[in-house]
XYZ file of C-alpha atoms in Angstrom:
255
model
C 1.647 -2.206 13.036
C 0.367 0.437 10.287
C 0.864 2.090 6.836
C 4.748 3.461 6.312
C 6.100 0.503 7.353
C 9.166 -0.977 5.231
C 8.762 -4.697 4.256
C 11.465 -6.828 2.432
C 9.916 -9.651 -0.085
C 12.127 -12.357 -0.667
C 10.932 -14.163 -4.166
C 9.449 -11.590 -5.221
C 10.197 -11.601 -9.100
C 6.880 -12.741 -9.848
C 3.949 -14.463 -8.686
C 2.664 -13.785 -4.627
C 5.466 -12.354 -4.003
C 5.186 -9.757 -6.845
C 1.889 -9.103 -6.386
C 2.127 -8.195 -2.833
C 4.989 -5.802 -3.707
C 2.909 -3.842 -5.266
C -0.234 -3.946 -2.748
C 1.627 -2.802 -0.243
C 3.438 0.222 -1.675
C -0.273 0.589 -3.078
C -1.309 0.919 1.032
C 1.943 3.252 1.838
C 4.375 0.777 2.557
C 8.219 1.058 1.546
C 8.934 -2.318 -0.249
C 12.311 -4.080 -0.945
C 11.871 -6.485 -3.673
C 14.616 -9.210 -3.461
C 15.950 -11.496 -6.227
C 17.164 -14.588 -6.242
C 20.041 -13.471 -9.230
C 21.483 -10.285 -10.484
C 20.210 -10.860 -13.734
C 16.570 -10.508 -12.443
C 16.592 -6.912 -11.023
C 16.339 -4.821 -14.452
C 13.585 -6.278 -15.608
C 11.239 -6.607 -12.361
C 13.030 -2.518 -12.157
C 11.121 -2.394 -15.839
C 7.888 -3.548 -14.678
C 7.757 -1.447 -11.897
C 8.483 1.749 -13.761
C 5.970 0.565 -16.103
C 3.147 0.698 -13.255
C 4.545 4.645 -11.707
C 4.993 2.910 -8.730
C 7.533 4.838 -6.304
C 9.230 4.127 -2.872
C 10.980 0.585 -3.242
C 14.330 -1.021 -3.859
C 14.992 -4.085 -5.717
C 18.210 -6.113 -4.041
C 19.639 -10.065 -4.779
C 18.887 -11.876 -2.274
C 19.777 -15.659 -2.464
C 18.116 -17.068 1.195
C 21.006 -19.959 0.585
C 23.591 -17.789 0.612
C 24.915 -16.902 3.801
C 26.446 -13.541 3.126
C 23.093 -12.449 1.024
C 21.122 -13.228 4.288
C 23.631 -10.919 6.417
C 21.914 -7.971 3.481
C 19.059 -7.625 5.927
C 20.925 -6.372 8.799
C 21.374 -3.177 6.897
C 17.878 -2.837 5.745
C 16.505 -1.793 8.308
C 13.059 -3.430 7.890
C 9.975 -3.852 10.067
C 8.248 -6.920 8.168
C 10.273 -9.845 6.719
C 8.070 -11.743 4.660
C 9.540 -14.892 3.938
C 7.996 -15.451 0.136
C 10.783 -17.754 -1.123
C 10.765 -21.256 -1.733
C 11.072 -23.934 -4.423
C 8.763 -27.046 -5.003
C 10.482 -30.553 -6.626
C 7.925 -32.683 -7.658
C 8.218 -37.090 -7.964
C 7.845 -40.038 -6.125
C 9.207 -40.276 -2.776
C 10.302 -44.453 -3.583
C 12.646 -43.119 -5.956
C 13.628 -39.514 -6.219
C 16.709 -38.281 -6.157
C 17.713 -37.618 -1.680
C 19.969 -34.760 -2.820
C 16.733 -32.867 -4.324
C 14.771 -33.966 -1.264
C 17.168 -32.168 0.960
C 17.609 -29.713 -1.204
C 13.649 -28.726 -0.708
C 14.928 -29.159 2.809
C 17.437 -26.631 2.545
C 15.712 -23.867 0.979
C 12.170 -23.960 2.215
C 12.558 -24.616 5.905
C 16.483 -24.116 7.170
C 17.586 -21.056 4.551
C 13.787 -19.327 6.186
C 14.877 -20.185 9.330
C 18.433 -18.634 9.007
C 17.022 -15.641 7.467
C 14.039 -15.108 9.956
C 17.332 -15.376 12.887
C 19.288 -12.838 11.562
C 16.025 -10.813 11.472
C 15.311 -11.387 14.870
C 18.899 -10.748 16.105
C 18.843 -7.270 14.111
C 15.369 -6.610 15.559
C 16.722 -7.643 19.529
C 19.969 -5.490 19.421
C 17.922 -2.816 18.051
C 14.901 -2.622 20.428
C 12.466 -2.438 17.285
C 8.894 -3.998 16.659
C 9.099 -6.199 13.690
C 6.872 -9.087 12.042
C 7.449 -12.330 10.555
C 5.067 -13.463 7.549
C 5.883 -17.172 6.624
C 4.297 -18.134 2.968
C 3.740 -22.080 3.464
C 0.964 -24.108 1.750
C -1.940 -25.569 2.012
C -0.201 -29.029 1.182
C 0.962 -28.867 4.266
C -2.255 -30.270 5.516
C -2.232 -32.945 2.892
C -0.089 -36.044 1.763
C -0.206 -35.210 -2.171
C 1.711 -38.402 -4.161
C 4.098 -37.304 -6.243
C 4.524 -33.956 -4.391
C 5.828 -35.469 -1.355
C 8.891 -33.708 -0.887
C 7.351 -31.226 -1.261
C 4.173 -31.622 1.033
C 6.614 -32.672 3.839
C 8.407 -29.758 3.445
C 5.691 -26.967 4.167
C 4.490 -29.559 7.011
C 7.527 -28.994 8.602
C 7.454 -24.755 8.078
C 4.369 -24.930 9.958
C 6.111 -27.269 13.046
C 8.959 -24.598 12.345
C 6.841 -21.492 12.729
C 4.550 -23.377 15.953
C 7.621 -23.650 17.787
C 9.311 -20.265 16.981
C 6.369 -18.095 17.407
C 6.076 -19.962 21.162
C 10.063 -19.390 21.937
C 10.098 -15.795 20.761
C 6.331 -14.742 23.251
C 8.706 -16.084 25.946
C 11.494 -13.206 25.288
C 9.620 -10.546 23.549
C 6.518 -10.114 22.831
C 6.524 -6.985 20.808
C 7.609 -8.995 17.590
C 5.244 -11.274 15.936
C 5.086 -14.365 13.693
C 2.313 -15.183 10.903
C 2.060 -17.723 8.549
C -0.165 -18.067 5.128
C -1.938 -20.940 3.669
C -2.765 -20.422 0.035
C -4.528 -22.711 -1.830
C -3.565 -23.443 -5.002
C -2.437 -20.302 -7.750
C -1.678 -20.156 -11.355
C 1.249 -18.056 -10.720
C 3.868 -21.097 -12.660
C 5.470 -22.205 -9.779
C 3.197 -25.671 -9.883
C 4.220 -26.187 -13.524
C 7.734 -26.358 -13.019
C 7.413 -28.506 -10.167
C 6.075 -31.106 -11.976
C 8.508 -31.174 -14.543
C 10.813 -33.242 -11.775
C 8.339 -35.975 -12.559
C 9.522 -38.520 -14.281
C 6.461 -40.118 -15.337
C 5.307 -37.882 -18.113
C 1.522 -38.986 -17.929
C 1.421 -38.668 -14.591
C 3.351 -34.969 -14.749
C 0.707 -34.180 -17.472
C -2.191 -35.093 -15.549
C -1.039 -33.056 -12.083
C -0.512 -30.436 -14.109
C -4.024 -29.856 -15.803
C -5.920 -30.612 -12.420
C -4.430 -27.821 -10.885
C -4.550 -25.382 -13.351
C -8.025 -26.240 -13.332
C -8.343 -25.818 -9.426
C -5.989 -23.034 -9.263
C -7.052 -19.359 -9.297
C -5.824 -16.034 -11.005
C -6.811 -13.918 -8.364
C -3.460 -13.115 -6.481
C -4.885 -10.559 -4.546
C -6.835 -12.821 -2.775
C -3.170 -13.905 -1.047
C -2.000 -10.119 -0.781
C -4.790 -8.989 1.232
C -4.634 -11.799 3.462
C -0.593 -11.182 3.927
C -1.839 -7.200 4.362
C -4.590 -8.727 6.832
C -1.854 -10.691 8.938
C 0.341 -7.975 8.832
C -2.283 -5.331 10.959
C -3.418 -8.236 13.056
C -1.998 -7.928 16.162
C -3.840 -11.008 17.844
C -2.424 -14.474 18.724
C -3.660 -16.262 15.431
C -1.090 -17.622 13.524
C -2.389 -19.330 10.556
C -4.213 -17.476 7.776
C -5.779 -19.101 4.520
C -7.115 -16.813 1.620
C -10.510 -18.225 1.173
C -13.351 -19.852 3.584
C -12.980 -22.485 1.254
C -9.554 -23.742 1.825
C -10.099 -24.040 5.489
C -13.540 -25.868 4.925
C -11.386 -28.549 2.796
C -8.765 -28.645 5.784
C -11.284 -29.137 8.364
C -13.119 -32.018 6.178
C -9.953 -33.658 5.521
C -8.827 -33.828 9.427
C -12.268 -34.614 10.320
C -12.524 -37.779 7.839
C -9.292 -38.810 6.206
C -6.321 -37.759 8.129
């Protein structure tokens, strides 16, 4: 796949998803920004006009909605990159099970509901598309206090193991990626550990990673742009040698 293609964003308000918006209609793509509520699309349309930037749409696009996901069918996209997801932070002895499934719900069956319909529109069509899955590193790692949320990615990359094997066994002109980051100051971490209930604990979580985290969001859009023009068999991408030094160590001597 090349330049000119058209790629729909889910969650892409802000943050990775935001920033690889724009670094894609920056290398020629046609970019549909989606939204998780109606009240969101003036002002990402505001920042956009802001930068010039020309050639995308901005649409609501709740992934647990089921008549939001049918959208897509009418999009007529070529890359579905599947940005969306929330993280609820606390301890896994005590936290509410509705917010546990509803991590569930949102980052691993709405995705895979959403990445279906794709495929469906992409089969009755005869088209070449591309699947880009945004986990997380976490989901080499059992973090306490972000459990639900750990086990949650860990089971997006089981999810995205056994789809990308199905789908080379009925066509293999459509692909499936998935990206690692490592750990972002883009806000998402800071509301997920407001959940926790243990304010000293919340506190703490939430200065280490700010202090591990990085600004440097291209780092994750050039590595989605990277997977995107990769035709090869490799699934799994991280954005920095680093993160998959820190994976490797931690298999090799703790897992």
């Amino acid at each position: 796949m090349g330049d000119n293609m058209k790629a729909l964003i889910t969650g892409a308000r802000s943050g990775i998803g935001y920033n690889t918006g724009i670094y894609l209609l920056k290398k020629g793509y046609e970019v549909v920004f989606s939204v998780h509520r109606e009240s969101e699309i003036d002002p990402l349309k505001e920042k956009l006009t802001y930068l010039h930037l020309k050639n995308y749409s901005i649409i609501k696009l709740d992934i647990t909605n089921s008549l939001d996901r049918k959208k897509v069918i009418n999009l007529d996209i070529d890359i579905l990159l599947l940005n969306a997801s929330i993280g609820i932070g606390g301890s896994l002895l005590d936290m509410d099970i509705c917010k546990i499934k509803e991590n569930f719900d949102v980052n691993v069956l709405a995705n895979l509901e959403l990445s279906r319909i794709f495929l469906g529109d992409l089969f009755i069509k005869g088209k070449i598309g591309k699947i880009i899955f945004i986990s997380s590193l976490v989901s080499n790692f059992p973090i306490n206090y972000l459990g639900s949320y750990c086990i949650s990615k860990a089971s997006v990359k089981m999810m995205v193991k056994v789809l990308k094997k199905e789908l080379k066994l009925v066509n293999k002109e459509i692909d499936i990626k998935m990206i690692e980051p490592g750990i972002y100051n883009t806000g998402f971490n800071d509301v997920m550990f407001t959940y926790i209930n243990e304010e000293k604990i919340s506190l703490e979580k939430k200065k280490l990673f700010k202090k591990m985290g990085s600004n440097n969001l291209n780092l994750v859009s050039k590595t989605i742009y990277k997977s995107i023009n990769d035709n090869s068999n490799k699934l799994i991408y991280r954005t920095s040698i680093i993160d998959s030094i820190i994976v490797k160590i931690y298999h090799l001597f703790f897992s």
